[in-house]
C-alpha positions as a Python dict, from the first residue, in 0.01 Angstrom:
ca = {
    (1, 'Q'): (0, 0, 0),
    (2, 'I'): (127, 344, -93),
    (3, 'R'): (-9, 661, 63),
    (4, 'R'): (103, 1021, 84),
    (5, 'L'): (233, 1129, 423),
    (6, 'P'): (156, 1475, 559),
    (7, 'P'): (429, 1739, 523),
    (8, 'R'): (676, 1745, 809),
    (9, 'E'): (967, 1970, 891),
    (10, 'V'): (1301, 1796, 924),
    (11, 'S'): (1594, 1965, 1094),
    (12, 'V'): (1954, 1860, 1029),
    (13, 'T'): (2231, 1998, 1247),
    (14, 'A'): (2588, 2072, 1146),
    (15, 'D'): (2706, 1791, 1376),
    (16, 'Q'): (2479, 1542, 1198),
    (17, 'I'): (2610, 1652, 859),
    (18, 'A'): (2969, 1613, 983),
    (19, 'A'): (2887, 1267, 1120),
    (20, 'G'): (2733, 1167, 787),
    (21, 'K'): (3044, 1283, 601),
    (22, 'A'): (3266, 1083, 838),
    (23, 'I'): (3061, 767, 784),
    (24, 'H'): (3071, 813, 406),
    (25, 'Q'): (3448, 869, 409),
    (26, 'A'): (3503, 562, 626),
    (27, 'R'): (3297, 349, 388),
    (28, 'E'): (3491, 481, 90),
    (29, 'R'): (3823, 402, 259),
    (30, 'A'): (3701, 51, 336),
    (31, 'R'): (3578, 2, -20),
    (32, 'I'): (3910, 119, -166),
    (33, 'A'): (4108, -97, 76),
    (34, 'A'): (3900, -404, -13),
    (35, 'G'): (3963, -344, -382),
    (36, 'G'): (4340, -325, -345),
    (37, 'A'): (4568, -61, -492),
    (38, 'P'): (4414, 167, -757),
    (39, 'E'): (4494, 88, -1117),
    (40, 'R'): (4678, 339, -1331),
    (41, 'L'): (4497, 426, -1653),
    (42, 'K'): (4721, 475, -1953),
    (43, 'I'): (4572, 714, -2209),
    (44, 'T'): (4689, 593, -2549),
    (45, 'R'): (4705, 773, -2882),
    (46, 'R'): (4436, 589, -3076),
    (47, 'S'): (4126, 694, -3270),
    (48, 'R'): (3800, 502, -3225),
    (49, 'I'): (3496, 438, -3439),
    (50, 'V'): (3214, 552, -3213),
    (51, 'D'): (2947, 287, -3267),
    (52, 'G'): (2900, 144, -2918),
    (53, 'L'): (3047, -194, -3012),
    (54, 'L'): (3390, -185, -2843),
    (55, 'D'): (3528, -409, -3116),
    (56, 'E'): (3856, -226, -3178),
    (57, 'P'): (4166, -420, -3076),
    (58, 'G'): (4332, -332, -2748),
    (59, 'F'): (4034, -244, -2527),
    (60, 'A'): (4071, -539, -2290),
    (61, 'D'): (4445, -474, -2250),
    (62, 'E'): (4414, -96, -2201),
    (63, 'A'): (4103, -79, -1981),
    (64, 'V'): (4109, -47, -1603),
    (65, 'T'): (3852, -222, -1387),
    (66, 'I'): (3612, -29, -1164),
    (67, 'K'): (3422, -234, -904),
    (68, 'A'): (3128, -70, -727),
    (69, 'D'): (2988, -384, -562),
    (70, 'E'): (2908, -746, -646),
    (71, 'R'): (2638, -646, -899),
    (72, 'R'): (2789, -336, -1054),
    (73, 'G'): (3120, -251, -1211),
    (74, 'A'): (3289, -140, -1530),
    (75, 'Q'): (3594, -146, -1752),
    (76, 'A'): (3709, 191, -1884),
    (77, 'A'): (3964, 310, -2137),
    (78, 'L'): (4060, 651, -2276),
    (79, 'S'): (4247, 745, -2591),
    (80, 'F'): (4299, 1051, -2807),
    (81, 'D'): (4402, 1185, -3144),
    (82, 'D'): (4465, 1539, -3268),
    (83, 'D'): (4100, 1638, -3238),
    (84, 'H'): (3918, 1414, -2991),
    (85, 'L'): (3925, 1246, -2654),
    (86, 'Y'): (3776, 897, -2690),
    (87, 'V'): (3589, 733, -2405),
    (88, 'A'): (3510, 360, -2387),
    (89, 'F'): (3317, 191, -2107),
    (90, 'R'): (3186, -163, -2061),
    (91, 'V'): (2940, -140, -1772),
    (92, 'K'): (2788, -423, -1569),
    (93, 'D'): (2451, -307, -1433),
    (94, 'D'): (2123, -493, -1379),
    (95, 'T'): (1920, -176, -1450),
    (96, 'P'): (2123, -46, -1743),
    (97, 'W'): (2129, 300, -1898),
    (98, 'K'): (1841, 460, -1712),
    (99, 'N'): (1831, 821, -1599),
    (100, 'A'): (1502, 1000, -1540),
    (101, 'G'): (1650, 1332, -1428),
    (102, 'P'): (1460, 1641, -1545),
    (103, 'D'): (1767, 1868, -1555),
    (104, 'E'): (2064, 1799, -1783),
    (105, 'K'): (2295, 1983, -1544),
    (106, 'T'): (2240, 1726, -1267),
    (107, 'I'): (2239, 1402, -1467),
    (108, 'F'): (2524, 1272, -1251),
    (109, 'L'): (2281, 1263, -957),
    (110, 'T'): (1965, 1114, -1104),
    (111, 'G'): (2056, 780, -1259),
    (112, 'D'): (2305, 605, -1483),
    (113, 'S'): (2600, 803, -1611),
    (114, 'V'): (2968, 751, -1681),
    (115, 'D'): (3199, 1006, -1526),
    (116, 'I'): (3542, 1121, -1642),
    (117, 'Q'): (3749, 1363, -1435),
    (118, 'L'): (4069, 1502, -1582),
    (119, 'G'): (4340, 1743, -1476),
    (120, 'L'): (4466, 1909, -1795),
    (121, 'N'): (4694, 2168, -1635),
    (122, 'P'): (5053, 2034, -1616),
    (123, 'V'): (5139, 2293, -1350),
    (124, 'A'): (4869, 2177, -1105),
    (125, 'G'): (5006, 1943, -840),
    (126, 'P'): (4855, 1594, -814),
    (127, 'N'): (4784, 1640, -441),
    (128, 'R'): (4609, 1977, -467),
    (129, 'K'): (4320, 2037, -230),
    (130, 'K'): (4132, 2287, -447),
    (131, 'P'): (4040, 2286, -818),
    (132, 'W'): (4268, 2453, -1069),
    (133, 'P'): (4215, 2585, -1420),
    (134, 'G'): (4225, 2283, -1647),
    (135, 'D'): (4032, 2055, -1411),
    (136, 'V'): (3731, 1916, -1597),
    (137, 'R'): (3454, 1669, -1533),
    (138, 'I'): (3255, 1506, -1813),
    (139, 'A'): (2932, 1321, -1737),
    (140, 'I'): (2771, 1112, -2012),
    (141, 'A'): (2415, 993, -1957),
    (142, 'P'): (2078, 929, -2117),
    (143, 'F'): (1864, 1242, -2120),
    (144, 'E'): (1514, 1250, -2264),
    (145, 'Q'): (1552, 1062, -2594),
    (146, 'D'): (1924, 1119, -2639),
    (147, 'A'): (2265, 1038, -2493),
    (148, 'I'): (2443, 1359, -2393),
    (149, 'A'): (2781, 1470, -2258),
    (150, 'M'): (2794, 1748, -2000),
    (151, 'L'): (3107, 1947, -1914),
    (152, 'Y'): (3177, 2087, -1567),
    (153, 'Q'): (3468, 2321, -1499),
    (154, 'P'): (3509, 2457, -1146),
    (155, 'V'): (3770, 2712, -1248),
    (156, 'V'): (3798, 2882, -1588),
    (157, 'E'): (4087, 3125, -1616),
    (158, 'G'): (3959, 3479, -1669),
    (159, 'H'): (3596, 3391, -1590),
    (160, 'T'): (3404, 3691, -1453),
    (161, 'G'): (3039, 3592, -1500),
    (162, 'P'): (2798, 3412, -1267),
    (163, 'R'): (2884, 3070, -1130),
    (164, 'E'): (2664, 2759, -1129),
    (165, 'A'): (2595, 2635, -776),
    (166, 'F'): (2516, 2276, -677),
    (167, 'V'): (2380, 2253, -322),
    (168, 'S'): (2318, 1937, -121),
    (169, 'P'): (2276, 1856, 249),
    (170, 'V'): (2650, 1793, 274),
    (171, 'G'): (2781, 2104, 106),
    (172, 'R'): (2792, 2348, -183),
    (173, 'V'): (3001, 2326, -499),
    (174, 'E'): (3028, 2607, -755),
    (175, 'M'): (3134, 2584, -1118),
    (176, 'D'): (3250, 2855, -1356),
    (177, 'R'): (3123, 2660, -1656),
    (178, 'V'): (2849, 2400, -1700),
    (179, 'E'): (2733, 2320, -2052),
    (180, 'R'): (2629, 2044, -2286),
    (181, 'L'): (2899, 1937, -2531),
    (182, 'T'): (2678, 1951, -2837),
    (183, 'D'): (2956, 1837, -3073),
    (184, 'A'): (3025, 1521, -2873),
    (185, 'K'): (2927, 1191, -3032),
    (186, 'V'): (2795, 915, -2805),
    (187, 'A'): (2692, 558, -2894),
    (188, 'V'): (2551, 302, -2650),
    (189, 'T'): (2470, -67, -2697),
    (190, 'R'): (2274, -269, -2442),
    (191, 'T'): (2432, -602, -2347),
    (192, 'A'): (2310, -907, -2159),
    (193, 'D'): (2431, -768, -1825),
    (194, 'G'): (2470, -394, -1883),
    (195, 'Y'): (2583, -169, -2166),
    (196, 'D'): (2882, -69, -2379),
    (197, 'L'): (2947, 301, -2438),
    (198, 'E'): (3178, 490, -2669),
    (199, 'A'): (3212, 865, -2704),
    (200, 'A'): (3422, 1116, -2897),
    (201, 'I'): (3470, 1448, -2715),
    (202, 'P'): (3617, 1735, -2922),
    (203, 'L'): (3933, 1855, -2748),
    (204, 'A'): (3854, 2213, -2848),
    (205, 'G'): (3549, 2205, -2620),
    (206, 'L'): (3757, 2129, -2311),
    (207, 'H'): (3945, 2460, -2303),
}
């Protein structure tokens, strides 16, 4: 039986938020420890035919393995040529390629997506605590009747306009730039236990 409950006010204190963060961080540390040392992804110079088939040679050898839990995981590989960053994912998921989010800017929160985070500034240190110019996040997800790629840049050198804010119970994150990469090409193929995804992201759109 499903019934609507009356509206109620819920109060969350700063101490409760801090405790929630601590629990989440402890779980992440345990998950990482259980999975062993992180794999190093080598980004090769290789073009891809973006058809969602993952049939080019080398994917199995170049991909790193991502394990979320016993039911979900992925293999991922990146490559590039003079004009594009190529993304290849083989995802294991028993509810594959579903995202019912109403806002393209928050597709990373509302369902399936693949997520690529890159540091493109050679001057930025690998252990930095704050974002630098050149840090980018790309989220690829189903949206309405399409597969889209969204770009998020927390810091754009010389940016003076308004910033895009993402607010949740655990904090606030602001971005200088959030936009759909309309020139990106994405192809997805459903498989018996998930989906295969390939994408070509124009390098010119990442600057």
